[in-house]
Coordinates of C-alpha atoms in Angstrom, one line a residue:
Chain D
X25 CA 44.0 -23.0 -34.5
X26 CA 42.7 -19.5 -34.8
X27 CA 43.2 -17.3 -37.7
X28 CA 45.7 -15.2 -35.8
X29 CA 47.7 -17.9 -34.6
X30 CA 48.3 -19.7 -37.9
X31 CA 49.6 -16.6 -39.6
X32 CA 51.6 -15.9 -36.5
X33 CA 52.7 -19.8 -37.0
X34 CA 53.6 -19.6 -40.9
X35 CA 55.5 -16.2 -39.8
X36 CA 58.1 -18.0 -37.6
X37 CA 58.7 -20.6 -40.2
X38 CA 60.2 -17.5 -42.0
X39 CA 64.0 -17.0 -41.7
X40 CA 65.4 -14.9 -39.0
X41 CA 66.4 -12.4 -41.5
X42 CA 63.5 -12.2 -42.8
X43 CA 61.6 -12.1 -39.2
X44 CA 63.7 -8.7 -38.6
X45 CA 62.0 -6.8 -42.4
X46 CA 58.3 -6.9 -40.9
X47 CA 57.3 -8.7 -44.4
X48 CA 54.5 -10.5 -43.6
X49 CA 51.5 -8.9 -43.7
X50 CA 50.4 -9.3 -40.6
X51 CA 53.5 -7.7 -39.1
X52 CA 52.2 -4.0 -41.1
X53 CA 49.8 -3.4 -38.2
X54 CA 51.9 -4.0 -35.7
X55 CA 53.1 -0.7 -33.8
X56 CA 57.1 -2.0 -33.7
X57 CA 58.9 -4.4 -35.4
X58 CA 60.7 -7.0 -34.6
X59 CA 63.7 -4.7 -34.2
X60 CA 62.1 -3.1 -31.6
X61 CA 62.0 0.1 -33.4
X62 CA 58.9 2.1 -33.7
X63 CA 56.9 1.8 -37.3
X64 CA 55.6 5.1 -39.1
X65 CA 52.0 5.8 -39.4
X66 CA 49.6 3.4 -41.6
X67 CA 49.6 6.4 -44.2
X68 CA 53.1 4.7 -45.7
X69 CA 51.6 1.3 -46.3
X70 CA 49.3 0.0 -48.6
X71 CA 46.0 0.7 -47.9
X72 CA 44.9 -3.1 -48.9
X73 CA 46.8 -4.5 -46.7
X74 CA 45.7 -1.7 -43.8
X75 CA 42.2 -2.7 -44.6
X76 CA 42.6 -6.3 -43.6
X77 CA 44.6 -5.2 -40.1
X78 CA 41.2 -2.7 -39.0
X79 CA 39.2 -6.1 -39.5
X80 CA 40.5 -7.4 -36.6
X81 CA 38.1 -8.3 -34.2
X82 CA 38.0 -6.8 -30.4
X83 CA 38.7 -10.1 -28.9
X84 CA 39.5 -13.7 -30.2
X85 CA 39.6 -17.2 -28.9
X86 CA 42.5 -19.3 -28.9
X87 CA 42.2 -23.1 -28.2
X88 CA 43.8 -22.3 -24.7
X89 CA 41.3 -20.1 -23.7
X90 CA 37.9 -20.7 -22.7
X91 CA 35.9 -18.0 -24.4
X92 CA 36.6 -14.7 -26.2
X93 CA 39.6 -13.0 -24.3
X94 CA 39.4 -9.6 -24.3
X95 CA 42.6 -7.4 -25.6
X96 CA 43.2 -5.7 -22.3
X97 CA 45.5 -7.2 -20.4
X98 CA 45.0 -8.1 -16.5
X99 CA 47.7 -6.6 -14.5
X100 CA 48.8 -10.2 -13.4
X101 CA 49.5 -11.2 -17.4
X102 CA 51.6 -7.8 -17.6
X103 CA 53.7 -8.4 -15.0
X104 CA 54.7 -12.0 -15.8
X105 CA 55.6 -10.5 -19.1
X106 CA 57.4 -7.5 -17.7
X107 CA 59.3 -10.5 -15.3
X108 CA 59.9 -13.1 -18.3
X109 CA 61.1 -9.5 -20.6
X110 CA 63.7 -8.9 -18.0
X111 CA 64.5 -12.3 -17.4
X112 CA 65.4 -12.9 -20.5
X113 CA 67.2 -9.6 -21.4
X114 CA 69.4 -10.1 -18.2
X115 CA 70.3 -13.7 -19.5
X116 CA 71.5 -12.7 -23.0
X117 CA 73.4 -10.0 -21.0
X118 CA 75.0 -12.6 -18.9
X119 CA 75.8 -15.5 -22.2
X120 CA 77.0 -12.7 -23.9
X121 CA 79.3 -11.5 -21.5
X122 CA 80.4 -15.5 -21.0
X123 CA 80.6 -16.1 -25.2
X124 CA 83.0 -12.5 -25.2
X125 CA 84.6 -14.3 -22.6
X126 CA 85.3 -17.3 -23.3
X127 CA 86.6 -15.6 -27.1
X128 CA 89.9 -14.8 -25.0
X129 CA 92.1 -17.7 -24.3
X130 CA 92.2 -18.7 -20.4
X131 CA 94.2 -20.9 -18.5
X132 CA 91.5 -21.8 -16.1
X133 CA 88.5 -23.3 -18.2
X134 CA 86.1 -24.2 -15.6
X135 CA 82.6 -25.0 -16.8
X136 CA 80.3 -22.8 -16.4
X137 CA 76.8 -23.1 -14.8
X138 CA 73.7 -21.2 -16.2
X139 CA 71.5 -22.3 -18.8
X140 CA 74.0 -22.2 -22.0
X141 CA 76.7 -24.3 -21.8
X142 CA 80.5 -21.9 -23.0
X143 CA 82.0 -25.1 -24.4
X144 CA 79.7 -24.7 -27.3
X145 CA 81.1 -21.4 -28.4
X146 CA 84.6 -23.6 -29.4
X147 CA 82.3 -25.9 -31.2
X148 CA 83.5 -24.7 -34.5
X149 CA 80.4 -25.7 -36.2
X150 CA 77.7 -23.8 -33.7
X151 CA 80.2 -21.0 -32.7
X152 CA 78.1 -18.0 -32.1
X153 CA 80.0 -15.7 -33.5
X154 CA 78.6 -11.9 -32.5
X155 CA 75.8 -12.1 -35.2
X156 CA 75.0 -15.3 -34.5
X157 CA 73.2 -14.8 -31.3
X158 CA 69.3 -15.0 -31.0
X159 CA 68.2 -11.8 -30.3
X160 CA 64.9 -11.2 -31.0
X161 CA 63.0 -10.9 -28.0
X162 CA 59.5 -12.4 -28.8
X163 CA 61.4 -15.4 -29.7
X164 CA 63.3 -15.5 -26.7
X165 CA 60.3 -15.1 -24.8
X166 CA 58.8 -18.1 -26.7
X167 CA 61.4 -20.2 -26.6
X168 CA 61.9 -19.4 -22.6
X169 CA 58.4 -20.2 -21.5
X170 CA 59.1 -23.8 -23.5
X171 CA 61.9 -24.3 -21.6
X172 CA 60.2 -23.2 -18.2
X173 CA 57.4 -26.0 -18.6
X174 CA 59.8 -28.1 -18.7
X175 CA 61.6 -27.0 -15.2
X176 CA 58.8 -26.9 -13.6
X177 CA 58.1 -29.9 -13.5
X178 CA 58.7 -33.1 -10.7
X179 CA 61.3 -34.8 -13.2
X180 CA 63.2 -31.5 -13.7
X181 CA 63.8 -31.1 -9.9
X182 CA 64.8 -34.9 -9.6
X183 CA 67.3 -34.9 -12.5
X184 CA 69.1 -31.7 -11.3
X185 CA 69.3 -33.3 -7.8
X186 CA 70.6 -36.4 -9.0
X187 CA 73.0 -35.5 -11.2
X188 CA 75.2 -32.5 -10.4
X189 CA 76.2 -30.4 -13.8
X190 CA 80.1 -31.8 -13.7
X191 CA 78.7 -35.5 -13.8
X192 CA 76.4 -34.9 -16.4
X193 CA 77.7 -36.7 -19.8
X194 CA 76.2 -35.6 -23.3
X195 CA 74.0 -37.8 -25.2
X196 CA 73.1 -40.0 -21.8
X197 CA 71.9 -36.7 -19.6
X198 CA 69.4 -34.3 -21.0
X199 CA 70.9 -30.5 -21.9
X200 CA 68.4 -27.7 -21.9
X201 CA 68.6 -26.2 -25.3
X202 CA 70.3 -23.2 -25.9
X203 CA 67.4 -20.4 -26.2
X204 CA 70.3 -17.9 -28.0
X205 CA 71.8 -20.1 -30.8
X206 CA 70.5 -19.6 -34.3
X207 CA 67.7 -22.1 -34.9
X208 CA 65.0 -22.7 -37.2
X209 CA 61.7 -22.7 -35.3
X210 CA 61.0 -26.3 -36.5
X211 CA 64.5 -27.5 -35.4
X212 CA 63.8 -25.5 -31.6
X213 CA 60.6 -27.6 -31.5
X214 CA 62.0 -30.7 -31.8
X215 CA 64.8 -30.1 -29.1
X216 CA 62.5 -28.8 -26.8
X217 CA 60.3 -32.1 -27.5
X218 CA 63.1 -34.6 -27.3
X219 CA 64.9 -32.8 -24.3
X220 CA 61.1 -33.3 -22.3
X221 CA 60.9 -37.4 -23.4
X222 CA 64.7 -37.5 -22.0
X223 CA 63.9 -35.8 -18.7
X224 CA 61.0 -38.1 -18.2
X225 CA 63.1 -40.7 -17.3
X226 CA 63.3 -39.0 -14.3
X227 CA 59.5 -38.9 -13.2
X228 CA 58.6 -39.8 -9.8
X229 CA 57.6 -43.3 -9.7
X230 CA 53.8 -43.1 -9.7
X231 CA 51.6 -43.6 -7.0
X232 CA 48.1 -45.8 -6.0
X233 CA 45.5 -46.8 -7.2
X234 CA 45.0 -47.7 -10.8
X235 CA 48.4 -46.8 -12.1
X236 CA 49.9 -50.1 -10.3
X237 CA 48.4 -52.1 -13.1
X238 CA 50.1 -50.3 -15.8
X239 CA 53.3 -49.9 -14.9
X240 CA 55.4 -52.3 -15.4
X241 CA 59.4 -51.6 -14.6
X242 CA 60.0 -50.4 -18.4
X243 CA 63.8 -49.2 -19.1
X244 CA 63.4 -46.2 -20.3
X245 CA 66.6 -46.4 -21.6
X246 CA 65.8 -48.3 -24.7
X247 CA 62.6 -46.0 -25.4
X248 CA 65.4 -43.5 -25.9
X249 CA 67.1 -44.8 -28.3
X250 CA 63.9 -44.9 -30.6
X251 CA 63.3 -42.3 -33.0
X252 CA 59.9 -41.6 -31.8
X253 CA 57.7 -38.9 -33.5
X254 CA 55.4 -38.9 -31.1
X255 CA 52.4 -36.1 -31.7
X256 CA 49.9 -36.3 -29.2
X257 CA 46.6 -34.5 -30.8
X258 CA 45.1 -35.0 -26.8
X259 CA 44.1 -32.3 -25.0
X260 CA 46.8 -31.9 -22.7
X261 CA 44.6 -30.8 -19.7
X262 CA 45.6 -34.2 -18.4
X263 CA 48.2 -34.0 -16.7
X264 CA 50.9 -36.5 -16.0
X265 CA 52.1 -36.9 -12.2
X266 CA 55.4 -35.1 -12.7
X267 CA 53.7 -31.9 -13.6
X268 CA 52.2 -31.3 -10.4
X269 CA 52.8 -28.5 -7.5
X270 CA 54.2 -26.0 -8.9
X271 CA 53.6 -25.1 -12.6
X272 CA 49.5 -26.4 -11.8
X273 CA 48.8 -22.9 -13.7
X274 CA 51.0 -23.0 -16.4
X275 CA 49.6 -25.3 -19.5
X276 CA 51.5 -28.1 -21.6
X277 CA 52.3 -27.5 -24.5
X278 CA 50.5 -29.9 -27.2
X279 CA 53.9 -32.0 -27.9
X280 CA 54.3 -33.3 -24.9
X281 CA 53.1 -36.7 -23.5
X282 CA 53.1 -38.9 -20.6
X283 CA 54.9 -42.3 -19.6
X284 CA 52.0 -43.9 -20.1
X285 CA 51.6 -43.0 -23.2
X286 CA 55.2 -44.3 -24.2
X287 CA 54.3 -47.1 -22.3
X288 CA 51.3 -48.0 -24.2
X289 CA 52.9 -47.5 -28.0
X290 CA 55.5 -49.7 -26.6
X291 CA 53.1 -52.0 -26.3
X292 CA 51.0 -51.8 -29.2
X293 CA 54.6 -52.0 -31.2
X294 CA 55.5 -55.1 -29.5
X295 CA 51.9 -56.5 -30.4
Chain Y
X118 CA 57.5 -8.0 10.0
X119 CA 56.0 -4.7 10.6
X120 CA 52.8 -4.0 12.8
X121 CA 50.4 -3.7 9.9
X122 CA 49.8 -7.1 10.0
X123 CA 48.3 -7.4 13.4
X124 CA 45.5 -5.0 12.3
X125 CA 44.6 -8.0 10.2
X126 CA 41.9 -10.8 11.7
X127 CA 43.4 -13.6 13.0
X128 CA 42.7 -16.0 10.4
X129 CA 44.1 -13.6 7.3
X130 CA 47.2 -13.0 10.1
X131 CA 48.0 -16.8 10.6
X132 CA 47.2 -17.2 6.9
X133 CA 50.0 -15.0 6.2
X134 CA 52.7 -16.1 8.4
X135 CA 52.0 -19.5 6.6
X136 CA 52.4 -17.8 3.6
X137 CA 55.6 -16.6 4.1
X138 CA 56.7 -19.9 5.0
X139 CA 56.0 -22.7 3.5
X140 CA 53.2 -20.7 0.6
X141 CA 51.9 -24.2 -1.0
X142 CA 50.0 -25.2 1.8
X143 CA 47.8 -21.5 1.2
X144 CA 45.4 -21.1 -0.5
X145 CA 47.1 -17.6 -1.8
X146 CA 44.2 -16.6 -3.8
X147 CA 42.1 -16.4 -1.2
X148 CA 44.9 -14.6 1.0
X149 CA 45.1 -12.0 -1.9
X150 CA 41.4 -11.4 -1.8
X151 CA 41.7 -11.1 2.2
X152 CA 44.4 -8.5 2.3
X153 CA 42.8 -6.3 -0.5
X154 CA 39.5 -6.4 1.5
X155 CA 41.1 -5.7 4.3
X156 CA 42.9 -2.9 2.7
X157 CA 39.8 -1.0 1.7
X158 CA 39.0 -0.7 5.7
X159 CA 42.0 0.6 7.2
X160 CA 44.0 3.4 5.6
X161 CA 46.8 2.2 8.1
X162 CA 46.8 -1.0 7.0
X163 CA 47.6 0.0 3.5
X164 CA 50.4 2.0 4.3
X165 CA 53.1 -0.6 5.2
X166 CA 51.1 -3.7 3.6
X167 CA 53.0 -3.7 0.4
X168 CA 55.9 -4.5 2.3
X169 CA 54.3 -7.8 3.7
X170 CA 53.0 -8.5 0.2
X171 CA 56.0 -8.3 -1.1
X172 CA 57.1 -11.1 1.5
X173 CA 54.5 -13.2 0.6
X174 CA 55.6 -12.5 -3.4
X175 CA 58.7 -13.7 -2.9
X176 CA 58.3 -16.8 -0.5
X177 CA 56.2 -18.1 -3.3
X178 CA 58.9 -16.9 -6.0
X179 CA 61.6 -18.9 -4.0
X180 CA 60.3 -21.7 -2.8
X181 CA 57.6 -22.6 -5.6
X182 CA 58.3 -21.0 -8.6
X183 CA 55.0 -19.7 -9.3
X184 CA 53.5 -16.0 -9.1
X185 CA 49.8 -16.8 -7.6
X186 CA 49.6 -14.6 -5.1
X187 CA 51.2 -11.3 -7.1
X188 CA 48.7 -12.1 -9.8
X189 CA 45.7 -12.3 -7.7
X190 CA 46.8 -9.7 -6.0
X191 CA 46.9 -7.5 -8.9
X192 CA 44.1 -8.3 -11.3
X193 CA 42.3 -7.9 -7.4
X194 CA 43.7 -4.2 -7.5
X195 CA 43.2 -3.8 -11.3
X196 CA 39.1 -3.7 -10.6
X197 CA 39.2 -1.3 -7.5
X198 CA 41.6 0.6 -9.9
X199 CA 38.6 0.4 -12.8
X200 CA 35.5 1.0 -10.5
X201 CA 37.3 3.8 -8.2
X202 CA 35.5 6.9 -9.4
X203 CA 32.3 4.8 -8.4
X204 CA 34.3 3.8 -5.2
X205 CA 35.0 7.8 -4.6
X206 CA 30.8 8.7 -4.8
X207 CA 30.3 5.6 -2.2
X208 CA 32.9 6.4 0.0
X209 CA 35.7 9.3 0.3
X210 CA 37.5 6.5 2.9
X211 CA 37.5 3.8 0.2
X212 CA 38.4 5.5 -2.4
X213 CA 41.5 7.1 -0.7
X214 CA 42.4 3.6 0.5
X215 CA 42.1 2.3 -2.6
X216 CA 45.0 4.9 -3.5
X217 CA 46.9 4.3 -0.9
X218 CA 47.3 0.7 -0.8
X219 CA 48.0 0.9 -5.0
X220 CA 51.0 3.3 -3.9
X221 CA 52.3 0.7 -1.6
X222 CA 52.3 -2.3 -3.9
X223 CA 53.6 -0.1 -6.3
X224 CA 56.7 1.2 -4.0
X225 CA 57.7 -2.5 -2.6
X226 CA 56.7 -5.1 -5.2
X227 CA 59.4 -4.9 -7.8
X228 CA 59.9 -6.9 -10.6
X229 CA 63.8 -7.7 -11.4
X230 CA 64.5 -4.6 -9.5
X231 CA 62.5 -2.1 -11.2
X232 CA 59.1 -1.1 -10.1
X233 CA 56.0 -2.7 -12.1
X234 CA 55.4 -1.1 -15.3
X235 CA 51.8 -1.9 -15.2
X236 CA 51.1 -0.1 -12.5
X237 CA 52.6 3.6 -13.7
X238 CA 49.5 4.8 -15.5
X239 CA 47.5 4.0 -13.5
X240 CA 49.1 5.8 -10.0
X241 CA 49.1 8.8 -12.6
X242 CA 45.7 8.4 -12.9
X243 CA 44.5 8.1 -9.6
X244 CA 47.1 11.6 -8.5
X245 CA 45.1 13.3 -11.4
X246 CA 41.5 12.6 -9.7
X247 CA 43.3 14.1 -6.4
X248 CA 44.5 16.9 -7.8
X249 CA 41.1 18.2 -9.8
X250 CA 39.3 21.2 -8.3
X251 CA 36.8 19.1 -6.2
X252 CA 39.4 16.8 -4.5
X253 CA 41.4 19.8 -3.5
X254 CA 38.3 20.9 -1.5
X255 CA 38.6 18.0 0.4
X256 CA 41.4 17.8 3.0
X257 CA 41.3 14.2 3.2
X258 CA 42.1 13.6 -0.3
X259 CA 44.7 16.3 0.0
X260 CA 46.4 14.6 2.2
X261 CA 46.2 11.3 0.6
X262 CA 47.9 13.4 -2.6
X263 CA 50.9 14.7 -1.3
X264 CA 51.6 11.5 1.0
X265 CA 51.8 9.5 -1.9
X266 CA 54.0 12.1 -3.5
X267 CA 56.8 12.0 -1.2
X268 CA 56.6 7.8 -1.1
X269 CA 56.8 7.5 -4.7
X270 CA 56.9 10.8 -6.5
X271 CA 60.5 10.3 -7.5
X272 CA 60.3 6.8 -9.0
X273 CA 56.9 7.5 -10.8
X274 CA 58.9 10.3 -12.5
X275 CA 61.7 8.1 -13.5
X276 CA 59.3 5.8 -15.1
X277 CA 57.3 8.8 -16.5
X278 CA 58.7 12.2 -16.4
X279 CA 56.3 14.3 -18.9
X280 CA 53.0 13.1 -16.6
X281 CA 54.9 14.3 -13.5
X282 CA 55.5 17.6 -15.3
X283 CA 51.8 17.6 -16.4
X284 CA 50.5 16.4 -12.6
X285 CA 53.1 19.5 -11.2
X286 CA 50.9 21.9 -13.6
X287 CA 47.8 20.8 -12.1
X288 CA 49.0 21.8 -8.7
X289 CA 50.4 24.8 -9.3
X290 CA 47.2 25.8 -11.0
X291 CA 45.1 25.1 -8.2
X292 CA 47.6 26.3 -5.6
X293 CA 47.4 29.8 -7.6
X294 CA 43.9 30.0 -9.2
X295 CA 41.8 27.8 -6.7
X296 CA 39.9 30.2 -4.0
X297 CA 38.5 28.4 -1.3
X298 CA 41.4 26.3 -0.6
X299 CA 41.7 26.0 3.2
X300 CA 45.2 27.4 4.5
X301 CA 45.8 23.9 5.4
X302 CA 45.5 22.7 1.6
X303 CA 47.7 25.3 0.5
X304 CA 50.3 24.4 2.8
X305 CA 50.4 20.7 1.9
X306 CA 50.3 22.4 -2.0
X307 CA 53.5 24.3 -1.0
X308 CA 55.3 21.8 0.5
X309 CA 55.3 19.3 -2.2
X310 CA 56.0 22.1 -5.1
X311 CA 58.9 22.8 -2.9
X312 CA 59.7 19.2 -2.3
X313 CA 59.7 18.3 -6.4
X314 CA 61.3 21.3 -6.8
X315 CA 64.5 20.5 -4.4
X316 CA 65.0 17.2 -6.0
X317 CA 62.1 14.8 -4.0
X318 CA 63.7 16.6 -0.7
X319 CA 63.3 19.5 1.7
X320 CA 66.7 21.6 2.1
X321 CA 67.3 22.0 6.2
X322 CA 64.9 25.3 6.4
X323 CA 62.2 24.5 4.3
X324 CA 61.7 21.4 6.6
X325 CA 62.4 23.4 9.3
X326 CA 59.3 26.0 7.9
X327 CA 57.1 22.8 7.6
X328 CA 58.0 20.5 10.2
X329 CA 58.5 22.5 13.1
X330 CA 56.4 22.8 16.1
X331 CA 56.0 26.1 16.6
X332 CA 56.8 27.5 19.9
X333 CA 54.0 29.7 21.3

């Protein structure tokens, strides 16, 4: 992992409180924090920790990339931010407007559609109450571009075809985590990570040529109900046959993993 | 669909309609390459073609959730944008295409309803280069100057209003201070102080002034 990256990684472990202060170092040289709201000059700070900001180098490489990238952006990159920004600012509008909502007693509760689910704002226990509402918008952004690998995939558009939202049952039918609850970033990671395993269960059944061998008719069913901890330390450039068409350009993240690869711990387990 | 398209060749035109249908069978990269080429020919062409990008955008948005074509598109546009003051020495055509066609994308691809932030400064930029002393001289880049204006002088300034301001200084200056302006460059200056002036409109005599034939 690059130098920037880990520190960026040991950040988010931080609290959310403690996200919002700017205390990490790293966050000095940034121009805003994670309010949003513009920092004063570099005079204010330490100059110690000013020195180690200026060190920075004019471009870095990150294990995604394939050489040095340079720190201006293509127009293409700033637009599918500007796009995923707004995305994400119009649906906290919107599950903010359902969570005051649904605060006021109604006769009719129908369930609603969207990507956050208004029964879980009477769930006493994960009731987001006003302040309890992600808000910061890198996060967001993060946690959105997680959840869009995962709908862009060929198992994604099965499952929502197969099983309308009314029929879907919790526990049995995966649930898209809800980017704007109050999580830690470990305990995000490991939704995103078991929501993906569950939704494989709806890859397409593969194709020909080699993969006839290896595929056996497994139930995935019982994979479920393992508690498997599955990190993958591959490359992830291989991709499995549900990820085609549509997200080709967009890369896995390194948690993920195939059928096969259940298929083949399976094995060596049963060995 | 609009007549720009048929000034295309017949393989970018059936490449588009394609597009616009069913985009994953396109190669939309090479699409985006075509239509910028193309662009750089036909001042015509660029006019309207950010209307049919801006199909082609959203057909892919729809139907495969992915952004190709607006991203070639762009980072296409991004190095015209870097090498046009190159571009302006080679060719005055060019260069005012470049311009042009920058404007369009700019006025029809939006993003969430709002027009593409990444693409503000640098429209700024290339009105700036037309409105210095030595474009001025030139009719043709006049021209291209206060047609962009009217198209998308009044969004640029709701993304930006203190460059608009600064722009609007420029071309007062060399309305007042520039000799050797032809009559037909201080017209066009005129019209669009007037124009900014009235709100990004002409009240019923001014456009009458302008826009008139005159009887002989």
């Amino acid at each position: 992992m690059s130098e920037q990256q880990k520190y960026k990684y040991e950040n988010d472990y931080k609290s959310s409180e403690d996200r919002n202060k700017g205390a990490s170092r790293w966050s000095q040289c940034r121009k805003r924090g994670a309010d949003g709201i513009l920092r004063k000059s570099h005079a204010d700070e330490e100059p110690g920790k000013d020195q180690r900001c200026s060190k920075r180098s004019e471009s870095f490489t990150t294990p995604e990339s394939e050489g040095p990238v340079s720190r201006i952006k293509n127009w293409g990159d700033e637009v599918e931010e500007q796009e995923m920004r707004t995305n994400v600012r119009r649906d906290f509008h919107r599950y903010r407007r359902r969570i005051l909502a649904s605060d006021f007693p109604q006769r009719d509760r129908k369930i609603s559609s969207g990507s956050s689910d208004s029964r879980d704002s009477r769930d006493s226990k994960e009731s987001p109450a006003k302040g309890d509402i992600e808000t910061d918008e890198t996060t967001l952004i993060r946690r959105q571009k997680q959840i869009n690998y995962g709908k862009n995939t060929l198992a994604y558009d099965r499952y929502i075809k197969e099983v309308p939202k009314h029929l879907r049952q919790p526990g049995v039918h995966p649930k898209t985590p809800n980017k704007f609850k109050k999580y830690s970033r470990r305990s995000w990671d490991q939704q995103i990570k078991l929501w993906r395993v569950k939704l494989h269960a709806w890859d397409p059944p593969a194709e020909e040529g080699s993969d006839f061998q290896q595929i056996e008719e497994i139930d995935l069913g019982e994979i479920m109900d393992f508690e498997l901890d599955v990190e993958t330390t591959e490359n992830t450039e291989s991709q499995c046959s549900s990820s085609n068409g549509a997200a080709q350009s967009l890369q896995e993240d390194a948690f993920m993993e195939t059928p096969k690869k259940m298929m083949k711990i399976e094995d060596s387990d049963m060995s | 669909m609009d007549s720009a398209w048929t000034a295309l060749d017949m393989e970018t035109q059936t490449m588009l309609k394609t597009a616009i249908k069913d985009p994953k069978t396109v190669d939309l990269e090479k699409l985006s390459n075509a239509v910028v080429e193309h662009s750089l020919k036909d001042l015509s062409f660029c006019k309207d073609a950010g209307r049919m990008c801006y199909a082609v955008v959203q057909a892919e948005a729809q139907k495969t959730a992915s952004s190709v074509f607006r991203r070639n598109l762009l980072n296409r546009l991004q190095q015209e944008f870097i090498a046009r003051e190159e571009t302006r020495k080679r060719s005055m055509q060019e260069w005012v295409c470049v311009v042009t066609f920058i404007c369009s994308i700019f006025d029809y691809i939006k993003v969430n309803n709002s027009p593409i932030a990444a693409l503000v400064d640098p429209v700024y930029d290339c009105l700036f280069r037309l409105a210095q002393p030595d474009s001025l001289m030139n009719e043709e880049e006049v021209d291209c100057l206060v047609v962009q204006l009217h198209r998308v002088g009044e969004q640029l300034e709701q993304t930006n209003s203190e460059r608009m301001n600064q722009l609007f200084y420029l071309l007062r200056d060399g309305f007042l201070l520039q000799e050797d302006l032809s009559s037909m460059t201080r017209l066009l200056l005129l019209e669009i102080l007037e124009f900014r002036a009235s709100g990004w409109t002409l009240s019923e005599t001014a456009h009458k002034y302008y826009y008139s034939e005159v009887a002989d």
